[in-house]
Short mmCIF file of C-alpha atoms and ligand atoms in Angstrom, two decimals:
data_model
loop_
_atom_site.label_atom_id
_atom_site.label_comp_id
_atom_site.label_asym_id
_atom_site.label_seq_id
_atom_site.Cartn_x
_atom_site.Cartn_y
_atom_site.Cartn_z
CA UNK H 1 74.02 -36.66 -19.36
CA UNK H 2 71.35 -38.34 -22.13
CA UNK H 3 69.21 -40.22 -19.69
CA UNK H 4 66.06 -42.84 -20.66
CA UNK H 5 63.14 -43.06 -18.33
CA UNK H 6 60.90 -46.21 -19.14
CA UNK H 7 57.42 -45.82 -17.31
CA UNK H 8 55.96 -41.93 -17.28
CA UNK H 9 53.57 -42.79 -14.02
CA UNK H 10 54.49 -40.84 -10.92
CA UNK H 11 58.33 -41.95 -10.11
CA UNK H 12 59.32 -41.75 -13.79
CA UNK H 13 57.75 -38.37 -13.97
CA UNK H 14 59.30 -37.00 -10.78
CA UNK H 15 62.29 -38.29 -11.96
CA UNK H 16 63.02 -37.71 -15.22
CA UNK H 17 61.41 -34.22 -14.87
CA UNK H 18 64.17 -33.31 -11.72
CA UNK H 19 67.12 -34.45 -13.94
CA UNK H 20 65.62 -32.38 -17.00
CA UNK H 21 65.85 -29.23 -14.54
CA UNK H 22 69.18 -30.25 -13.31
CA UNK H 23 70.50 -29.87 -16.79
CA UNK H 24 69.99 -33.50 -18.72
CA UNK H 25 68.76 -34.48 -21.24
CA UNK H 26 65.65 -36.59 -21.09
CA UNK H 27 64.25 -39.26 -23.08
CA UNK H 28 60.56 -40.41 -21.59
CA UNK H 29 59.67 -43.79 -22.63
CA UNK H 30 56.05 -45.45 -22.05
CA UNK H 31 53.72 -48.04 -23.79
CA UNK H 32 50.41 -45.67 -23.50
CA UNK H 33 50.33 -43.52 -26.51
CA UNK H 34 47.81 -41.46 -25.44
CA UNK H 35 49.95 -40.82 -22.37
CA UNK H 36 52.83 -40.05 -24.23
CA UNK H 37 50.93 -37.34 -26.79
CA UNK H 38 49.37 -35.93 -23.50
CA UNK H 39 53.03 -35.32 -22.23
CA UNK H 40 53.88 -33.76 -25.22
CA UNK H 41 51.71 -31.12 -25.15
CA UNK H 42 52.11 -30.56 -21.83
CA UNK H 43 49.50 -32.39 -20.10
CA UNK H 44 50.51 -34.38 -16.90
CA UNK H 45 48.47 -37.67 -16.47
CA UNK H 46 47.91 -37.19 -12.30
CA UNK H 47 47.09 -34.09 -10.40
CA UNK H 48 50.45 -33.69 -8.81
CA UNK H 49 52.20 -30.27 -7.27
CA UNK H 50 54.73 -28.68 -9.83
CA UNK H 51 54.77 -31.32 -12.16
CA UNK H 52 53.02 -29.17 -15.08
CA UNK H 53 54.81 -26.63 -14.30
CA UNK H 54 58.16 -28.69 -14.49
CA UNK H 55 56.80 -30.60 -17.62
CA UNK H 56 56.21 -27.01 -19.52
CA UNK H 57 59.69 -25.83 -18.47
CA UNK H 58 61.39 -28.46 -19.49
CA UNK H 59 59.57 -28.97 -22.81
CA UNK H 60 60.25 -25.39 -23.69
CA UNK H 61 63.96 -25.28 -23.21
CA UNK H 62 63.85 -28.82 -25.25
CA UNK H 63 65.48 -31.37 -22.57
CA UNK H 64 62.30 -34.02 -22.47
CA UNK H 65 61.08 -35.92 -25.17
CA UNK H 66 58.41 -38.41 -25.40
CA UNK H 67 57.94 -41.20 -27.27
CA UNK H 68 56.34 -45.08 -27.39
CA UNK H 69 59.73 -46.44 -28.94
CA UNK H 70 62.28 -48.24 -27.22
CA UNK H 71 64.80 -47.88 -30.44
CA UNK H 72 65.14 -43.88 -30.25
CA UNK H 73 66.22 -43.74 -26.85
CA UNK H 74 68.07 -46.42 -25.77
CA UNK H 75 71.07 -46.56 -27.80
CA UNK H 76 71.91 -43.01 -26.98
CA UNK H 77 71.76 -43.11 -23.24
CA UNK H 78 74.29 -42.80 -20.53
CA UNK H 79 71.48 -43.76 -18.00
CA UNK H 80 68.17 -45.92 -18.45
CA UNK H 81 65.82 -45.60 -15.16
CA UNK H 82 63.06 -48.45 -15.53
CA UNK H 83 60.04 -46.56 -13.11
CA UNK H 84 57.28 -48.94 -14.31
CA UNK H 85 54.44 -50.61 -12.07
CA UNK H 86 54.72 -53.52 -10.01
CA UNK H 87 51.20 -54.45 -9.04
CA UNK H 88 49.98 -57.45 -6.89
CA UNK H 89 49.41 -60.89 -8.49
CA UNK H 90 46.37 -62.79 -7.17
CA UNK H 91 48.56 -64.75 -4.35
CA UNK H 92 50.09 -61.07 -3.45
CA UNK H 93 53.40 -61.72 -5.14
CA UNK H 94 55.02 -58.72 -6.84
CA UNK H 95 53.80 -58.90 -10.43
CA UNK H 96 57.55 -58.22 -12.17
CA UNK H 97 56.24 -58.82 -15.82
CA UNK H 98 56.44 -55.16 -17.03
CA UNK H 99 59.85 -54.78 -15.89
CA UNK H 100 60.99 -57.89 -17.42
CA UNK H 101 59.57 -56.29 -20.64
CA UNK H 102 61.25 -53.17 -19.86
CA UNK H 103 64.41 -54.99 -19.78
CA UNK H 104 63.98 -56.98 -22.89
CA UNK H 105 62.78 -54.37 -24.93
CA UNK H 106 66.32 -52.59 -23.53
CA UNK H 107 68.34 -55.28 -24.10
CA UNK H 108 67.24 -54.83 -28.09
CA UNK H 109 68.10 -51.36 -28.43
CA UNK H 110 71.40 -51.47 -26.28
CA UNK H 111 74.49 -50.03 -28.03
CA UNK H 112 77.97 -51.29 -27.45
CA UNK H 113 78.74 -48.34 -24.96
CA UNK H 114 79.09 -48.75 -20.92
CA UNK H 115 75.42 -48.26 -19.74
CA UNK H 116 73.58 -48.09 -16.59
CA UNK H 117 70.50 -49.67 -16.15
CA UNK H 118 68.98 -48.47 -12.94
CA UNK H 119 65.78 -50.06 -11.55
CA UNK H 120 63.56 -47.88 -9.80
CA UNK H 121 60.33 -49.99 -9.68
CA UNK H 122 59.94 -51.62 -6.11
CA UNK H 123 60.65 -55.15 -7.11
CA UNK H 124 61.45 -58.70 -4.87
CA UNK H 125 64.61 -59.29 -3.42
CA UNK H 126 66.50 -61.06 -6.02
CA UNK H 127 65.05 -59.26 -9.31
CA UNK H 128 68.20 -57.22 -10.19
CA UNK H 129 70.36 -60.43 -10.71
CA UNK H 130 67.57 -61.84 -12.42
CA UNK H 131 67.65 -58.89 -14.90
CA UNK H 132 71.17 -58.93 -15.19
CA UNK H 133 70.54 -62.83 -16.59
CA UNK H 134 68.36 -61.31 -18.88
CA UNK H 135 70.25 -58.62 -20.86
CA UNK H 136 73.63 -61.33 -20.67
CA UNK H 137 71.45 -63.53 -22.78
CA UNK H 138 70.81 -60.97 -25.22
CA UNK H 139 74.96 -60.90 -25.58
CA UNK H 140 75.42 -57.71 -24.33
CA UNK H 141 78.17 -57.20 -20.92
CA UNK H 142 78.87 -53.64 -20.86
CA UNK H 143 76.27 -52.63 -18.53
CA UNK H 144 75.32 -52.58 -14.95
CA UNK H 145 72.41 -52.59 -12.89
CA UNK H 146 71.62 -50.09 -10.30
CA UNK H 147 68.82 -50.77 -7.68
CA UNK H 148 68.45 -47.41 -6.60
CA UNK H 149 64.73 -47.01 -4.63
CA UNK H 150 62.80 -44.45 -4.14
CA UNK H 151 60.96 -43.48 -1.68
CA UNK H 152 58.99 -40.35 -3.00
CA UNK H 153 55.73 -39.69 -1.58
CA UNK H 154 52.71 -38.50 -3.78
CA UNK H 155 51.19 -35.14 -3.12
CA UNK H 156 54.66 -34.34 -2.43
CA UNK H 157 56.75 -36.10 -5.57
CA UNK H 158 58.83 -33.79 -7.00
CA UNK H 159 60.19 -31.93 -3.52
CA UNK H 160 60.86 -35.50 -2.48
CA UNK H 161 62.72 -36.49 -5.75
CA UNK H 162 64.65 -33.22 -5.28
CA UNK H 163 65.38 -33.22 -1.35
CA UNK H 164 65.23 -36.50 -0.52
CA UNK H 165 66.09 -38.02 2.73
CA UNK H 166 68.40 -40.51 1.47
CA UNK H 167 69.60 -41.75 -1.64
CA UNK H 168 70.33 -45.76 -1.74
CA UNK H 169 72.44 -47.25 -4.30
CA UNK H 170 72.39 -51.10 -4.70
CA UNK H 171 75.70 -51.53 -6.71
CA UNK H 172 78.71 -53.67 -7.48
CA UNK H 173 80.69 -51.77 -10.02
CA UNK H 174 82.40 -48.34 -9.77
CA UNK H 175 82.05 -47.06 -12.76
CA UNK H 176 77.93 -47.39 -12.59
CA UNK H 177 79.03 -45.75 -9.03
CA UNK H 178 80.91 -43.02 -10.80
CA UNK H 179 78.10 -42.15 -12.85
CA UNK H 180 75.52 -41.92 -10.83
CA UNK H 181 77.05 -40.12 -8.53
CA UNK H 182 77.53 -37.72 -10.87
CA UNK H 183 73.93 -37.54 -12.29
CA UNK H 184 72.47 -37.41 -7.98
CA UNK H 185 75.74 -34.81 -7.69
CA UNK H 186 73.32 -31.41 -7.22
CA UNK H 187 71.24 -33.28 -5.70
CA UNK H 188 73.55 -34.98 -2.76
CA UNK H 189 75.17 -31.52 -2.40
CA UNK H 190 72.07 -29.84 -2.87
CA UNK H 191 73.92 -27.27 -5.35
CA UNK H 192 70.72 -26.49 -7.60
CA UNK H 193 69.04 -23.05 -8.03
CA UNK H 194 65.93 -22.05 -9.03
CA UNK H 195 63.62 -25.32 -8.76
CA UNK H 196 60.74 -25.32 -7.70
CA UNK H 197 61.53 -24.98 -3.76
CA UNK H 198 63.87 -23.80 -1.21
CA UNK H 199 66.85 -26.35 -1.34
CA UNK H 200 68.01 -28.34 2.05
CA UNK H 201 70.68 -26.57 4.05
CA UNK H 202 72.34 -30.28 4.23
CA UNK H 203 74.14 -32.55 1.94
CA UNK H 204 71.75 -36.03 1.79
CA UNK H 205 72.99 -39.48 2.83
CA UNK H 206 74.14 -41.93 0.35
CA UNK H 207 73.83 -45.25 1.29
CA UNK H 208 76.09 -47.50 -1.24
CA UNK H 209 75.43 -51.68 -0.79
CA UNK H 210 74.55 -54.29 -2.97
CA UNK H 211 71.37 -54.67 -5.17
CA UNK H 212 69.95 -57.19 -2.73
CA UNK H 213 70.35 -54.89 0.36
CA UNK H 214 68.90 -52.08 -1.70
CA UNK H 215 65.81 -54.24 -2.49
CA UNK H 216 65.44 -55.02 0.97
CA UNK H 217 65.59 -51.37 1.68
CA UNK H 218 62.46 -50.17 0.10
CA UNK H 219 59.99 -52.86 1.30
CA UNK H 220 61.22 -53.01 4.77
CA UNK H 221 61.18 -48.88 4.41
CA UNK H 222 57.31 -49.40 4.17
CA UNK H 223 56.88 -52.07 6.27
CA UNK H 224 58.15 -50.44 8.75
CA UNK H 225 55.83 -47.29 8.00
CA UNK H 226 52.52 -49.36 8.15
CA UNK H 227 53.61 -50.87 11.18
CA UNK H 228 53.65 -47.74 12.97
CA UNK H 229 50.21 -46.82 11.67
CA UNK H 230 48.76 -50.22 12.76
CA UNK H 231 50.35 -49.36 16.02
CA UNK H 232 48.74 -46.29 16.53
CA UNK H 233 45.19 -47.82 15.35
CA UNK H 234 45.39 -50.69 17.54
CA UNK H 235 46.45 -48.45 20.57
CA UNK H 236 43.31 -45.91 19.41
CA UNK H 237 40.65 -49.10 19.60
CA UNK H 238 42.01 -49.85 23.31
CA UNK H 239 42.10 -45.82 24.01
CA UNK H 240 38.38 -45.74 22.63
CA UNK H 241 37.59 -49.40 24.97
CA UNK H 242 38.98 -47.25 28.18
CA UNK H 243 38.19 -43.87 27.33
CA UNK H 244 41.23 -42.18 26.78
CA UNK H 245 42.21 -39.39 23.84
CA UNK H 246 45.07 -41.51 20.57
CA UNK H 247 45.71 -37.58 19.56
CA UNK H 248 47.04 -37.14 23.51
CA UNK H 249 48.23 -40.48 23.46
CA UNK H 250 50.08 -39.87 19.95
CA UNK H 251 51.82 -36.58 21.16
CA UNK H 252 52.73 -37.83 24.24
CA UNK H 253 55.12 -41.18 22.73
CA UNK H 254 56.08 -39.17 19.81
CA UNK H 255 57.99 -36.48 22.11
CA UNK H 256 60.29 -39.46 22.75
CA UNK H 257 63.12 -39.10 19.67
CA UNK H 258 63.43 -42.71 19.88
CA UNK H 259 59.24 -43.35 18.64
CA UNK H 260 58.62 -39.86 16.76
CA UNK H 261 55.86 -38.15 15.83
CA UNK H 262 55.06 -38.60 12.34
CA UNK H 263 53.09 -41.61 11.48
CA UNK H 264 51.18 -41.02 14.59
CA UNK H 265 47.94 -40.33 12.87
CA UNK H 266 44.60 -42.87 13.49
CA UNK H 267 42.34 -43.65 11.43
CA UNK H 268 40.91 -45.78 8.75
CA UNK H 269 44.60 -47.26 8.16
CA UNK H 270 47.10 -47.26 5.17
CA UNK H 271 46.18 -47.34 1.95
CA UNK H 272 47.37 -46.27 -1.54
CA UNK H 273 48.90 -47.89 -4.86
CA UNK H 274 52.38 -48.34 -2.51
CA UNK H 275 51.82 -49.49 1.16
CA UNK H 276 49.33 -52.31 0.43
CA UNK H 277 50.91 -54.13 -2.52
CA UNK H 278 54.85 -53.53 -1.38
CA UNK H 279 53.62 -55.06 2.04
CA UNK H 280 51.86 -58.33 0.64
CA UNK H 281 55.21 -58.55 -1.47
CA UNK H 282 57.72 -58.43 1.43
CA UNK H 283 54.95 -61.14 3.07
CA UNK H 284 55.78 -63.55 0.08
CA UNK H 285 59.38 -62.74 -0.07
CA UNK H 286 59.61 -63.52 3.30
CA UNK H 287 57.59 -66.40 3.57
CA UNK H 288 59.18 -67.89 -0.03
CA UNK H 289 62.85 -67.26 2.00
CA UNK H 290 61.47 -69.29 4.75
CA UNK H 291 60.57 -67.50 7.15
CA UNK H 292 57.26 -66.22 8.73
CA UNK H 293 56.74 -62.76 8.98
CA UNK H 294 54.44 -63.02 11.61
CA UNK H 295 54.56 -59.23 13.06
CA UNK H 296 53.74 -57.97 9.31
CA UNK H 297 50.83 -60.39 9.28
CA UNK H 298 49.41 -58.80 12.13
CA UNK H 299 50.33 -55.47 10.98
CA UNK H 300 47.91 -56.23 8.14
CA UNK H 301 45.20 -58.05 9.98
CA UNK H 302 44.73 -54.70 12.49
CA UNK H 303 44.72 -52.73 9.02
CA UNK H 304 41.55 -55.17 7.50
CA UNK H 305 39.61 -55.01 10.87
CA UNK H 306 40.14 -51.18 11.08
CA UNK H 307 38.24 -50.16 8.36
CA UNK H 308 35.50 -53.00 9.35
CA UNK H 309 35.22 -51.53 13.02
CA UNK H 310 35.04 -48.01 11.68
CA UNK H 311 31.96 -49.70 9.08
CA UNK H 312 30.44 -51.13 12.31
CA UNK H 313 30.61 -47.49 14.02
CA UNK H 314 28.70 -45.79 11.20
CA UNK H 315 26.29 -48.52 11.53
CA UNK H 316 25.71 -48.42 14.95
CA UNK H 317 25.20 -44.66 15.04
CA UNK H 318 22.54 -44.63 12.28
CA UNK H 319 20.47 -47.14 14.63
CA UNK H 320 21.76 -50.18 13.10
CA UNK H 321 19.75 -49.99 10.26
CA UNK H 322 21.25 -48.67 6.64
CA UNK H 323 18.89 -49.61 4.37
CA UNK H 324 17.50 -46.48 2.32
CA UNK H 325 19.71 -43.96 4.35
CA UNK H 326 21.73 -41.75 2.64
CA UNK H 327 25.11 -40.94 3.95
CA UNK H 328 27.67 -38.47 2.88
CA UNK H 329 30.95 -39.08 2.32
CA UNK H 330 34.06 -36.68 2.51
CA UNK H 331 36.83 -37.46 0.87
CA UNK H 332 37.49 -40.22 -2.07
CA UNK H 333 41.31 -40.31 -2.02
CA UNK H 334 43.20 -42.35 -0.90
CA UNK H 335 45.07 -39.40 1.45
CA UNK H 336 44.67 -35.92 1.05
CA UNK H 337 46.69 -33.36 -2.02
CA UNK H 338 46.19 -36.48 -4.93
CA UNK H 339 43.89 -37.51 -6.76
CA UNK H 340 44.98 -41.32 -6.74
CA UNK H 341 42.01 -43.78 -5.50
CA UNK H 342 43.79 -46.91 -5.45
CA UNK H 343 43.49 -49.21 -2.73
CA UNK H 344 41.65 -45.82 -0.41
CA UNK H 345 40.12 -47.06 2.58
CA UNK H 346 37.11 -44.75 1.50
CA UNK H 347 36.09 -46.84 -1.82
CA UNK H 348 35.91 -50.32 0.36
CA UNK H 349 34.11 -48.03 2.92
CA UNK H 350 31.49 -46.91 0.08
CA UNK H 351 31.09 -50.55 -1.33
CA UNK H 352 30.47 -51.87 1.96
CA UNK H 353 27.90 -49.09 2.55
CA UNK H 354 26.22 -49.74 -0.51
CA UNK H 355 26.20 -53.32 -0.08
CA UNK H 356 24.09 -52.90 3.00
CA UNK H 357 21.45 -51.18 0.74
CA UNK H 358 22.96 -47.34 1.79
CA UNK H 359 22.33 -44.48 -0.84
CA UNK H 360 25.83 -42.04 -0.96
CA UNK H 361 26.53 -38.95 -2.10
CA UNK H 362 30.32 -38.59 -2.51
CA UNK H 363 31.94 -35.85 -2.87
CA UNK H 364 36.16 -35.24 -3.03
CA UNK H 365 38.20 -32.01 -4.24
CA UNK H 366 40.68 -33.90 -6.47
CA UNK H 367 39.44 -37.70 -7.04
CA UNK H 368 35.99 -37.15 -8.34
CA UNK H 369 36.64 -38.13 -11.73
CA UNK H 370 38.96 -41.29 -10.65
CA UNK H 371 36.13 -42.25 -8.20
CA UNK H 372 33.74 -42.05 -11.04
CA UNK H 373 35.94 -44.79 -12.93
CA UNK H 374 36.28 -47.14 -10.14
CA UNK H 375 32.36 -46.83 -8.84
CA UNK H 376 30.86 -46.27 -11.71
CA UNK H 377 27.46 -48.10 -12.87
CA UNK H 378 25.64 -47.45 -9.70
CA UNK H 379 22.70 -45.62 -9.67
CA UNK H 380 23.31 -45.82 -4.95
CA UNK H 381 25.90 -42.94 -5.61
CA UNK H 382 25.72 -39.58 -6.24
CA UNK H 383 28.75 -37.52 -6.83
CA UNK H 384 28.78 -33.97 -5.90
CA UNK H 385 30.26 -31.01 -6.83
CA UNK H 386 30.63 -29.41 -2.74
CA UNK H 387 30.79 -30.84 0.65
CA UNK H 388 27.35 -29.17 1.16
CA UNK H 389 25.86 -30.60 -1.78
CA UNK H 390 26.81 -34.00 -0.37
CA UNK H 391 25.44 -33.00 3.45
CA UNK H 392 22.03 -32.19 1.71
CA UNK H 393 19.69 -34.43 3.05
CA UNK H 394 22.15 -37.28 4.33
CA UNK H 395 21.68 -38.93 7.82
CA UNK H 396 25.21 -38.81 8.58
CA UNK H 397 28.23 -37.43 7.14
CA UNK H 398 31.26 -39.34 7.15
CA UNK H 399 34.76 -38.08 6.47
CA UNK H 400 37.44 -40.27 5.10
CA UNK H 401 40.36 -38.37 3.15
CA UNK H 402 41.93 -35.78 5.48
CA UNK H 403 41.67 -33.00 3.36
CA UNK H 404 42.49 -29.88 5.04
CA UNK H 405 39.78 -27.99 3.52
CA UNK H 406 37.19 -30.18 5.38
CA UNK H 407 38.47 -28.21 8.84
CA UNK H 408 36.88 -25.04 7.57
CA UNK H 409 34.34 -26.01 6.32
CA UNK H 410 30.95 -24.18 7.57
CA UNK H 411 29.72 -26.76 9.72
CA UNK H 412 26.30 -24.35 11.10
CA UNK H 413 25.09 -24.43 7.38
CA UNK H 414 26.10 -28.33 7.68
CA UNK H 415 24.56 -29.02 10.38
CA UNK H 416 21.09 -27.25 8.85
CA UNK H 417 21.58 -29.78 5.94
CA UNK H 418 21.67 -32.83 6.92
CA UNK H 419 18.83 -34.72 8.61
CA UNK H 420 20.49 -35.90 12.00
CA UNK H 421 23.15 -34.19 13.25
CA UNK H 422 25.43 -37.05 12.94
CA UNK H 423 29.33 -37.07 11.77
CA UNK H 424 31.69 -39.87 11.69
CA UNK H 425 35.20 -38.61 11.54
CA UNK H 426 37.45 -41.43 10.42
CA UNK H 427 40.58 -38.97 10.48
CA UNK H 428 40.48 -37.22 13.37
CA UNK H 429 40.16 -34.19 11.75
CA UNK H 430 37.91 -32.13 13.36
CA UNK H 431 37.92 -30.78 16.98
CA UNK H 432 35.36 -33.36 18.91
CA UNK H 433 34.74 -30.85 21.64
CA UNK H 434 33.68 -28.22 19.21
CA UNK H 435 31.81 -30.46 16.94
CA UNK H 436 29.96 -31.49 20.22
CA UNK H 437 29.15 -27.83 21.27
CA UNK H 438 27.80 -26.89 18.16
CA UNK H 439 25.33 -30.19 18.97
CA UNK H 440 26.64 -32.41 16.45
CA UNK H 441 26.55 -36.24 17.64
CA UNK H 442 30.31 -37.01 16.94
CA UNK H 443 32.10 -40.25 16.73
CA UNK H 444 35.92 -40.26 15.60
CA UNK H 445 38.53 -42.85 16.52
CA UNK H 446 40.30 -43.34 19.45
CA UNK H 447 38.68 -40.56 21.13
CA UNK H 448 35.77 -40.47 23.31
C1 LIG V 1 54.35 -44.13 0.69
C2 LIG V 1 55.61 -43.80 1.49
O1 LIG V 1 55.33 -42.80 2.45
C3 LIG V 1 56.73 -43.31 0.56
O2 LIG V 1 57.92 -43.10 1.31
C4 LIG V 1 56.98 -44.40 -0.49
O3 LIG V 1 57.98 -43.98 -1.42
C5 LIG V 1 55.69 -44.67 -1.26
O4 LIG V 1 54.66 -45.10 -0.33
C6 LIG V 1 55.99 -45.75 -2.26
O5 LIG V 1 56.37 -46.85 -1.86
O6 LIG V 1 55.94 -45.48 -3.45
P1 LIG V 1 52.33 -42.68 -0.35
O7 LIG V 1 51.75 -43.96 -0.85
O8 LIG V 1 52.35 -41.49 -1.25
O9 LIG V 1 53.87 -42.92 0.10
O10 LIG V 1 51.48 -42.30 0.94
P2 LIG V 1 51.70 -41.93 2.48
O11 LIG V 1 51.70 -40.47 2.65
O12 LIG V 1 52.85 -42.65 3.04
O13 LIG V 1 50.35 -42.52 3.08
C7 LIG V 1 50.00 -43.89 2.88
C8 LIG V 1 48.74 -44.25 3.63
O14 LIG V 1 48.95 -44.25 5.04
C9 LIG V 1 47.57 -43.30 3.39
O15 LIG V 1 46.40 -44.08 3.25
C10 LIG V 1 47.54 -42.45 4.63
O16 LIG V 1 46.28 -41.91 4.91
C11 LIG V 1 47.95 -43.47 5.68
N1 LIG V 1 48.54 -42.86 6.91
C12 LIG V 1 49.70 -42.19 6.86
C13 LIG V 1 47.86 -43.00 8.12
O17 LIG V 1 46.77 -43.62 8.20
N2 LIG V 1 48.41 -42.46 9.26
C14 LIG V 1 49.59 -41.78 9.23
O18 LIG V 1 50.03 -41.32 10.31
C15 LIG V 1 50.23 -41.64 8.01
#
């Protein structure tokens, strides 16, 4: 099938790049140039597990092209996915204004054949008939929209494009039905070879409804996920009041089918370019339907006072006074295998830190040069190229991505650099009994 994807950021990518490898033929559109020239010689804009790999495949055998045009895709596809951004306005809202372009610069190009126009972007309930309004007005009717979601996570974008857990089609006609069945059709039946990774040994779900229900789908699919991370935090800061262990505590409720045990983790709370802005969406969308979401309200209020209670730790434990101290940070991302710094609990941390007149040296395996971007013009931070080089000479060391890599780390030689003995783990990473042995003053959460 010829298939357009508008938006080359991480689900266009994913996307466009799995239906390349399935066979299609793909047509990347986006409005950054420089992007697009990057693509085309190969270079991925994000660090992101097989999707250089996928890019140079695909590029080679000549199914992806790139360009900044609307006009020499468009009329030739079968299939138009719109994967562009939907950032937060000031009042939280879902800002829809790139997709409206997306669909206007579509509606210019359409030809006269049947086309499906299938919005990936998370967008408010209501937005797909909205869209629909616009390409009518632009006198064209042989189309239909698709709200098809998606719930790919990053680090892990392309296996979750390829196996994912469920696909969810938000559709009223059958032929748009018919067709993208089709294009998902190795997919569902998992009937590819050769990409990437081991396929499932299962067909995946398809759940078929209307656009609105598919909307619905993807924001209360994430609402639901923070809610069971500000679970777990808020039962960590009453495990920590009492003295009992959140990883026991975690293990021992996620054994029950009914809770299970992912999304068990404490810590510094969610975080990322997704979770934050999808939830403050739903909050408007709610609250503009009438209705109060007050358990999401709280689910956001424990996430806020998480990363302030884990502030007022670090404080405490360097004597309450910050002021000239230098403190090393692990881990800039906002979770560990990306390079993606948006909305990471560990920039507010480092702002907050600096505000109260800290010095940092920062240090992350993937998001230096992001971090750089965001903190840049302060002569407070220092990035560095190792862990160690951050350790040297700090009061405390503080870890906030979980990055595997920190568990192995060689925490004698650590423990010779810095000037107290002091780590704040705000992942639970490490193992508190050991750190302790080795006669390290450690502070995590939820543990005593
Ligand atoms: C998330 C969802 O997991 C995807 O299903 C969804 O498609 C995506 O948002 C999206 O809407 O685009 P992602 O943002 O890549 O994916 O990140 P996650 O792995 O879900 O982690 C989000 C945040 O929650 C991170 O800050 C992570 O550290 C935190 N987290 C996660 C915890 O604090 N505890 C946990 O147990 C799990």
């Amino acid at each position: 099938m010829k298939v357009s994807i508008i938006g080359a950021g991480y689900v266009g990518l994913s996307t466009g790049l799995t239906l390349a490898s399935l066979g299609n033929e793909v047509y990347f559109v986006d409005v950054d140039e420089d992007k697009i020239n990057k693509l085309r010689n190969g270079k991925p804009p994000f660090q992101e597990p097989h999707v250089k790999e996928l890019l140079e495949k695909n590029l080679k055998e000549k199914r992806v092209k790139f360009s900044s045009l609307y006009s020499v895709a468009i009329p030739k596809s079968d299939v138009i996915f719109v994967c562009v951004g939907t950032p937060s306005k000031i009042s939280g809202e879902a800002d829809i204004s790139h997709v409206k372009d997306a669909i206007k610069n579509i509606s210019k190009n359409l030809d006269k054949k049947f086309t499906v126009v299938v919005i990936k972007s998370t967008v408010p309930v209501g937005t797909a008939k909205l869209l629909k309004r616009i390409i009518e007005r632009a006198d064209h009717n042989n189309f239909s929209i698709v709200s098809n979601p998606e719930f790919l996570r990053e680090g892990y974008a392309i296996r979750d494009t390829l196996k994912p857990d469920r696909i969810v089609l938000g559709v009223d006609d059958k032929r748009a039905l018919e067709i993208l069945s089709n294009l998902y059709d190795p997919i569902i039946k998992q009937s590819f070879e050769n990409i990437v990774e081991e396929k499932l040994s299962r067909q995946v779900p398809v759940v078929v409804t209307s656009n609105i229900s598919a909307e619905l789908i993807k924001y209360a699919a994430n609402a639901f996920l923070v809610t069971k991370i500000s679970f777990i935090n808020e039962i960590a800061n009453v495990a920590e009041n009492i003295g009992g262990d959140i990883e026991d505590v975690a293990e021992g409720i996620g054994l029950d089918p009914r809770i299970g045990n992912k999304f068990l983790n404490a810590g510094l709370g969610w975080g990322g370019n997704c979770f934050p802005k999808d939830i403050r969406a739903l909050y408007q969308v709610a609250g503009k339907s009438g209705y109060m979401p007050v358990l999401l309200k709280s689910v956001i209020e424990v996430n806020n006072e998480q990363r302030y209670r884990f502030l007022q730790k670090i404080v405490k434990v360097l004597g309450e006074v910050i002021e000239g101290k230098t403190v090393a940070i692990l881990g800039i991302a906002f979770k560990s295998g990306t390079d993606d710094v948006r909305e990471s609990p560990a920039i507010e941390i480092i702002n907050k830190l600096l505000e109260l007149g800290a010095k940092i040296k920062a240090y992350d395996p993937l998001a230096l040069e992001n971090a750089k971007k965001v903190l840049k013009n302060n002569s407070d931070i220092i990035f560095c190229t190792s862990p160690y080089d951050a350790a040297n000479g700090a009061s405390a060391l503080v870890i906030t991505t979980e990055w595997p890599e920190f568990k192995d780390l060689n925490f004698k030689k650590i423990k010779g650099l810095l000037k107290s003995p002091i780590v704040v783990d705000g992942k639970n990473l490490l193992d508190k009994d050991l750190m302790r042995e080795m006669g390290f003053k450690y502070h995590s959460i939820g543990r005593k």
